[in-house]
Amino acid sequence: MRKAPKRPIRTPVPALPDLDVDSLDTTERVIQYCIRHKLIDGVELDIERLIEKNPYLTLKKKPLPDGIDAYIKETSSNHFEIGVNSNHSRTRQRFSMAHEFAHYQLHRENLKGLEQGERILHRSDERNHLEYQANSFAAAMLMPEDYFREEVRKTQGDVAELAARFGVSSLALRYRAKNLGLKGHGV
């Protein structure tokens, strides 16, 4: 029979529940997950590592046809491939990855409902409700509102500096600023 320890047993303080990589269906959850897993350096979110941490996602960088930034497709039951155009700039690739990650979090069930041959969502110039949602999710994930407003204050709205800090293009930065209702200097 095992003796009870003489020292007092401390009850551990319950930690906040960790988020599962499959439950990141809001930008707030994504940010919380990234903070907890140290996927944010300064204010830049490491989108590649976020995708790689998900066992149901595979990331491939490769040349894609003109007009295609990225895609997501189901490669086997509940396993998806995100492809990103390797010919594009780092900042464009980052936004494309975030966009496709958003499709995975928000629309993967829609992919299953599509006809065979249409089960690929591309990031391109196409504009529809799903693409708009994915763009908004990606922008909010890469440039969280609280961080964004704080960095705008610190840099006094310097677009180039802000874009560098968040690892996005100045176009993506202006898109986010517009959605947050910021004015002046493009932000």
PDB file of C-alpha atoms in Angstrom:
ATOM      1  CA  MET A   1       0.000   0.000   0.000  1.00  0.00           C
ATOM      2  CA  ARG A   2       1.328   3.390  -0.956  1.00  0.00           C
ATOM      3  CA  LYS A   3       1.656   6.010   1.816  1.00  0.00           C
ATOM      4  CA  ALA A   4       0.142   9.420   1.457  1.00  0.00           C
ATOM      5  CA  PRO A   5       2.751  12.164   1.069  1.00  0.00           C
ATOM      6  CA  LYS A   6       3.479  14.206   4.230  1.00  0.00           C
ATOM      7  CA  ARG A   7       3.819  17.455   2.380  1.00  0.00           C
ATOM      8  CA  PRO A   8       0.653  19.346   1.546  1.00  0.00           C
ATOM      9  CA  ILE A   9      -0.688  18.659  -1.874  1.00  0.00           C
ATOM     10  CA  ARG A  10      -1.236  21.805  -3.846  1.00  0.00           C
ATOM     11  CA  THR A  11      -4.174  21.862  -6.112  1.00  0.00           C
ATOM     12  CA  PRO A  12      -3.015  23.261  -9.432  1.00  0.00           C
ATOM     13  CA  VAL A  13      -4.691  26.396 -10.604  1.00  0.00           C
ATOM     14  CA  PRO A  14      -6.849  25.391 -13.529  1.00  0.00           C
ATOM     15  CA  ALA A  15      -5.449  26.717 -16.751  1.00  0.00           C
ATOM     16  CA  LEU A  16      -7.637  28.215 -19.379  1.00  0.00           C
ATOM     17  CA  PRO A  17      -8.677  25.513 -21.796  1.00  0.00           C
ATOM     18  CA  ASP A  18      -6.455  25.335 -24.823  1.00  0.00           C
ATOM     19  CA  LEU A  19      -8.114  25.821 -28.143  1.00  0.00           C
ATOM     20  CA  ASP A  20      -8.033  22.988 -30.588  1.00  0.00           C
ATOM     21  CA  VAL A  21      -6.570  23.897 -33.996  1.00  0.00           C
ATOM     22  CA  ASP A  22      -9.824  22.765 -35.526  1.00  0.00           C
ATOM     23  CA  SER A  23     -11.946  25.183 -33.494  1.00  0.00           C
ATOM     24  CA  LEU A  24     -10.429  28.449 -34.696  1.00  0.00           C
ATOM     25  CA  ASP A  25     -13.588  29.671 -36.378  1.00  0.00           C
ATOM     26  CA  THR A  26     -13.322  33.284 -35.208  1.00  0.00           C
ATOM     27  CA  THR A  27     -10.420  35.684 -35.546  1.00  0.00           C
ATOM     28  CA  GLU A  28     -10.439  36.178 -31.782  1.00  0.00           C
ATOM     29  CA  ARG A  29      -9.862  32.450 -31.272  1.00  0.00           C
ATOM     30  CA  VAL A  30      -7.110  32.442 -33.887  1.00  0.00           C
ATOM     31  CA  ILE A  31      -5.337  35.317 -32.131  1.00  0.00           C
ATOM     32  CA  GLN A  32      -5.762  33.695 -28.714  1.00  0.00           C
ATOM     33  CA  TYR A  33      -4.378  30.423 -30.084  1.00  0.00           C
ATOM     34  CA  CYS A  34      -1.430  32.201 -31.743  1.00  0.00           C
ATOM     35  CA  ILE A  35      -0.552  34.110 -28.575  1.00  0.00           C
ATOM     36  CA  ARG A  36      -0.681  30.912 -26.523  1.00  0.00           C
ATOM     37  CA  HIS A  37       1.500  29.042 -29.019  1.00  0.00           C
ATOM     38  CA  LYS A  38       3.907  31.951 -29.569  1.00  0.00           C
ATOM     39  CA  LEU A  39       2.988  32.350 -33.212  1.00  0.00           C
ATOM     40  CA  ILE A  40       3.083  36.135 -33.073  1.00  0.00           C
ATOM     41  CA  ASP A  41       6.446  37.893 -33.329  1.00  0.00           C
ATOM     42  CA  GLY A  42       5.947  41.541 -32.410  1.00  0.00           C
ATOM     43  CA  VAL A  43       2.625  41.957 -34.126  1.00  0.00           C
ATOM     44  CA  GLU A  44       3.290  39.650 -37.096  1.00  0.00           C
ATOM     45  CA  LEU A  45       1.323  36.401 -37.012  1.00  0.00           C
ATOM     46  CA  ASP A  46       3.225  33.341 -38.292  1.00  0.00           C
ATOM     47  CA  ILE A  47       0.573  32.070 -40.688  1.00  0.00           C
ATOM     48  CA  GLU A  48       2.772  29.291 -42.061  1.00  0.00           C
ATOM     49  CA  ARG A  49       3.330  27.728 -38.647  1.00  0.00           C
ATOM     50  CA  LEU A  50      -0.349  28.153 -37.802  1.00  0.00           C
ATOM     51  CA  ILE A  51      -1.272  26.133 -40.892  1.00  0.00           C
ATOM     52  CA  GLU A  52       1.476  23.579 -40.269  1.00  0.00           C
ATOM     53  CA  LYS A  53       0.237  22.998 -36.704  1.00  0.00           C
ATOM     54  CA  ASN A  54      -3.083  21.762 -38.076  1.00  0.00           C
ATOM     55  CA  PRO A  55      -2.820  18.009 -38.788  1.00  0.00           C
ATOM     56  CA  TYR A  56      -5.638  18.266 -41.333  1.00  0.00           C
ATOM     57  CA  LEU A  57      -3.866  20.842 -43.503  1.00  0.00           C
ATOM     58  CA  THR A  58      -0.903  20.614 -45.842  1.00  0.00           C
ATOM     59  CA  LEU A  59       0.758  23.748 -47.176  1.00  0.00           C
ATOM     60  CA  LYS A  60       2.386  23.714 -50.620  1.00  0.00           C
ATOM     61  CA  LYS A  61       4.148  26.622 -52.259  1.00  0.00           C
ATOM     62  CA  LYS A  62       4.415  26.231 -55.990  1.00  0.00           C
ATOM     63  CA  PRO A  63       4.036  28.229 -59.195  1.00  0.00           C
ATOM     64  CA  LEU A  64       0.359  28.615 -60.090  1.00  0.00           C
ATOM     65  CA  PRO A  65      -1.237  29.894 -63.302  1.00  0.00           C
ATOM     66  CA  ASP A  66      -1.569  33.640 -63.804  1.00  0.00           C
ATOM     67  CA  GLY A  67      -4.548  35.037 -61.953  1.00  0.00           C
ATOM     68  CA  ILE A  68      -4.452  32.382 -59.231  1.00  0.00           C
ATOM     69  CA  ASP A  69      -3.011  33.445 -55.874  1.00  0.00           C
ATOM     70  CA  ALA A  70      -3.827  30.310 -53.915  1.00  0.00           C
ATOM     71  CA  TYR A  71      -6.340  27.503 -53.492  1.00  0.00           C
ATOM     72  CA  ILE A  72      -7.718  25.034 -50.986  1.00  0.00           C
ATOM     73  CA  LYS A  73      -8.968  21.585 -51.885  1.00  0.00           C
ATOM     74  CA  GLU A  74      -9.871  18.425 -50.027  1.00  0.00           C
ATOM     75  CA  THR A  75      -7.284  15.760 -50.842  1.00  0.00           C
ATOM     76  CA  SER A  76      -8.758  12.962 -48.723  1.00  0.00           C
ATOM     77  CA  SER A  77     -11.469  12.651 -46.126  1.00  0.00           C
ATOM     78  CA  ASN A  78     -11.125  15.704 -43.862  1.00  0.00           C
ATOM     79  CA  HIS A  79      -7.646  16.536 -45.138  1.00  0.00           C
ATOM     80  CA  PHE A  80      -7.093  19.706 -47.123  1.00  0.00           C
ATOM     81  CA  GLU A  81      -4.249  21.120 -49.169  1.00  0.00           C
ATOM     82  CA  ILE A  82      -3.540  24.837 -49.278  1.00  0.00           C
ATOM     83  CA  GLY A  83      -1.525  25.803 -52.327  1.00  0.00           C
ATOM     84  CA  VAL A  84       0.115  29.210 -52.601  1.00  0.00           C
ATOM     85  CA  ASN A  85       1.628  30.810 -55.690  1.00  0.00           C
ATOM     86  CA  SER A  86       5.376  30.777 -55.041  1.00  0.00           C
ATOM     87  CA  ASN A  87       5.901  33.428 -57.736  1.00  0.00           C
ATOM     88  CA  HIS A  88       4.233  36.072 -55.592  1.00  0.00           C
ATOM     89  CA  SER A  89       5.820  38.333 -52.980  1.00  0.00           C
ATOM     90  CA  ARG A  90       6.136  37.212 -49.370  1.00  0.00           C
ATOM     91  CA  THR A  91       3.414  39.622 -48.231  1.00  0.00           C
ATOM     92  CA  ARG A  92       1.003  38.480 -50.932  1.00  0.00           C
ATOM     93  CA  GLN A  93       1.703  34.835 -50.090  1.00  0.00           C
ATOM     94  CA  ARG A  94       1.028  35.533 -46.411  1.00  0.00           C
ATOM     95  CA  PHE A  95      -2.351  37.091 -47.174  1.00  0.00           C
ATOM     96  CA  SER A  96      -3.187  34.252 -49.566  1.00  0.00           C
ATOM     97  CA  MET A  97      -2.336  31.674 -46.889  1.00  0.00           C
ATOM     98  CA  ALA A  98      -4.516  33.519 -44.367  1.00  0.00           C
ATOM     99  CA  HIS A  99      -7.312  33.721 -46.948  1.00  0.00           C
ATOM    100  CA  GLU A 100      -7.219  29.961 -47.602  1.00  0.00           C
ATOM    101  CA  PHE A 101      -6.942  29.239 -43.880  1.00  0.00           C
ATOM    102  CA  ALA A 102     -10.119  31.304 -43.473  1.00  0.00           C
ATOM    103  CA  HIS A 103     -11.820  29.163 -46.133  1.00  0.00           C
ATOM    104  CA  TYR A 104     -10.780  26.076 -44.179  1.00  0.00           C
ATOM    105  CA  GLN A 105     -12.182  27.444 -40.927  1.00  0.00           C
ATOM    106  CA  LEU A 106     -15.362  28.906 -42.395  1.00  0.00           C
ATOM    107  CA  HIS A 107     -16.197  27.036 -45.587  1.00  0.00           C
ATOM    108  CA  ARG A 108     -14.727  23.547 -45.640  1.00  0.00           C
ATOM    109  CA  GLU A 109     -18.192  22.029 -45.366  1.00  0.00           C
ATOM    110  CA  ASN A 110     -19.188  24.031 -48.466  1.00  0.00           C
ATOM    111  CA  LEU A 111     -16.373  22.349 -50.393  1.00  0.00           C
ATOM    112  CA  LYS A 112     -17.874  18.948 -49.706  1.00  0.00           C
ATOM    113  CA  GLY A 113     -21.215  20.066 -51.079  1.00  0.00           C
ATOM    114  CA  LEU A 114     -19.822  21.149 -54.429  1.00  0.00           C
ATOM    115  CA  GLU A 115     -19.741  18.967 -57.511  1.00  0.00           C
ATOM    116  CA  GLN A 116     -16.552  17.013 -58.151  1.00  0.00           C
ATOM    117  CA  GLY A 117     -14.217  19.251 -60.137  1.00  0.00           C
ATOM    118  CA  GLU A 118     -15.529  22.363 -58.394  1.00  0.00           C
ATOM    119  CA  ARG A 119     -14.188  21.439 -54.988  1.00  0.00           C
ATOM    120  CA  ILE A 120     -11.372  23.918 -55.126  1.00  0.00           C
ATOM    121  CA  LEU A 121     -11.695  27.472 -53.846  1.00  0.00           C
ATOM    122  CA  HIS A 122      -9.211  29.798 -55.512  1.00  0.00           C
ATOM    123  CA  ARG A 123      -8.019  33.123 -54.277  1.00  0.00           C
ATOM    124  CA  SER A 124      -8.236  35.284 -57.338  1.00  0.00           C
ATOM    125  CA  ASP A 125      -9.978  38.410 -58.500  1.00  0.00           C
ATOM    126  CA  GLU A 126     -13.318  36.660 -58.155  1.00  0.00           C
ATOM    127  CA  ARG A 127     -15.724  38.474 -55.858  1.00  0.00           C
ATOM    128  CA  ASN A 128     -18.503  36.622 -54.101  1.00  0.00           C
ATOM    129  CA  HIS A 129     -19.774  36.202 -50.564  1.00  0.00           C
ATOM    130  CA  LEU A 130     -17.334  33.394 -49.658  1.00  0.00           C
ATOM    131  CA  GLU A 131     -14.355  35.334 -51.009  1.00  0.00           C
ATOM    132  CA  TYR A 132     -15.403  38.488 -49.167  1.00  0.00           C
ATOM    133  CA  GLN A 133     -15.713  36.539 -45.894  1.00  0.00           C
ATOM    134  CA  ALA A 134     -12.310  34.918 -46.389  1.00  0.00           C
ATOM    135  CA  ASN A 135     -10.663  38.280 -47.157  1.00  0.00           C
ATOM    136  CA  SER A 136     -12.196  39.910 -44.081  1.00  0.00           C
ATOM    137  CA  PHE A 137     -11.209  36.974 -41.864  1.00  0.00           C
ATOM    138  CA  ALA A 138      -7.653  36.997 -43.244  1.00  0.00           C
ATOM    139  CA  ALA A 139      -7.272  40.749 -42.750  1.00  0.00           C
ATOM    140  CA  ALA A 140      -8.608  40.601 -39.184  1.00  0.00           C
ATOM    141  CA  MET A 141      -6.379  37.634 -38.376  1.00  0.00           C
ATOM    142  CA  LEU A 142      -3.194  39.202 -39.764  1.00  0.00           C
ATOM    143  CA  MET A 143      -4.046  42.670 -38.394  1.00  0.00           C
ATOM    144  CA  PRO A 144      -6.099  42.281 -35.203  1.00  0.00           C
ATOM    145  CA  GLU A 145      -8.048  45.441 -34.439  1.00  0.00           C
ATOM    146  CA  ASP A 146      -6.475  46.182 -31.035  1.00  0.00           C
ATOM    147  CA  TYR A 147      -2.936  45.596 -32.326  1.00  0.00           C
ATOM    148  CA  PHE A 148      -3.694  47.554 -35.468  1.00  0.00           C
ATOM    149  CA  ARG A 149      -4.990  50.638 -33.675  1.00  0.00           C
ATOM    150  CA  GLU A 150      -2.045  50.570 -31.260  1.00  0.00           C
ATOM    151  CA  GLU A 151       0.498  50.288 -34.078  1.00  0.00           C
ATOM    152  CA  VAL A 152      -1.187  53.094 -36.031  1.00  0.00           C
ATOM    153  CA  ARG A 153      -0.787  55.259 -32.922  1.00  0.00           C
ATOM    154  CA  LYS A 154       2.876  54.242 -32.457  1.00  0.00           C
ATOM    155  CA  THR A 155       3.819  54.827 -36.102  1.00  0.00           C
ATOM    156  CA  GLN A 156       1.564  57.843 -36.536  1.00  0.00           C
ATOM    157  CA  GLY A 157      -0.058  56.106 -39.464  1.00  0.00           C
ATOM    158  CA  ASP A 158       3.116  55.409 -41.477  1.00  0.00           C
ATOM    159  CA  VAL A 159       1.750  52.939 -44.046  1.00  0.00           C
ATOM    160  CA  ALA A 160       5.133  51.470 -45.031  1.00  0.00           C
ATOM    161  CA  GLU A 161       6.143  50.933 -41.401  1.00  0.00           C
ATOM    162  CA  LEU A 162       2.785  49.418 -40.500  1.00  0.00           C
ATOM    163  CA  ALA A 163       2.862  47.076 -43.500  1.00  0.00           C
ATOM    164  CA  ALA A 164       6.374  45.930 -42.520  1.00  0.00           C
ATOM    165  CA  ARG A 165       5.358  45.331 -38.896  1.00  0.00           C
ATOM    166  CA  PHE A 166       2.349  43.206 -39.843  1.00  0.00           C
ATOM    167  CA  GLY A 167       4.078  41.499 -42.797  1.00  0.00           C
ATOM    168  CA  VAL A 168       1.381  42.541 -45.256  1.00  0.00           C
ATOM    169  CA  SER A 169       1.226  44.678 -48.399  1.00  0.00           C
ATOM    170  CA  SER A 170       0.304  48.328 -48.172  1.00  0.00           C
ATOM    171  CA  LEU A 171      -2.847  47.451 -50.153  1.00  0.00           C
ATOM    172  CA  ALA A 172      -3.904  44.892 -47.540  1.00  0.00           C
ATOM    173  CA  LEU A 173      -3.095  47.384 -44.815  1.00  0.00           C
ATOM    174  CA  ARG A 174      -5.274  50.062 -46.418  1.00  0.00           C
ATOM    175  CA  TYR A 175      -8.086  47.527 -46.875  1.00  0.00           C
ATOM    176  CA  ARG A 176      -7.990  46.748 -43.161  1.00  0.00           C
ATOM    177  CA  ALA A 177      -7.825  50.412 -42.195  1.00  0.00           C
ATOM    178  CA  LYS A 178     -10.824  51.193 -44.369  1.00  0.00           C
ATOM    179  CA  ASN A 179     -12.815  48.350 -42.794  1.00  0.00           C
ATOM    180  CA  LEU A 180     -11.978  49.706 -39.335  1.00  0.00           C
ATOM    181  CA  GLY A 181     -13.125  53.193 -40.349  1.00  0.00           C
ATOM    182  CA  LEU A 182      -9.689  54.817 -40.033  1.00  0.00           C
ATOM    183  CA  LYS A 183      -9.009  57.914 -42.089  1.00  0.00           C
ATOM    184  CA  GLY A 184      -5.992  59.985 -43.078  1.00  0.00           C
ATOM    185  CA  HIS A 185      -2.706  58.951 -44.779  1.00  0.00           C
ATOM    186  CA  GLY A 186      -4.555  56.001 -46.209  1.00  0.00           C
ATOM    187  CA  VAL A 187      -4.998  54.599 -42.715  1.00  0.00           C
TER     188      VAL A 187
END
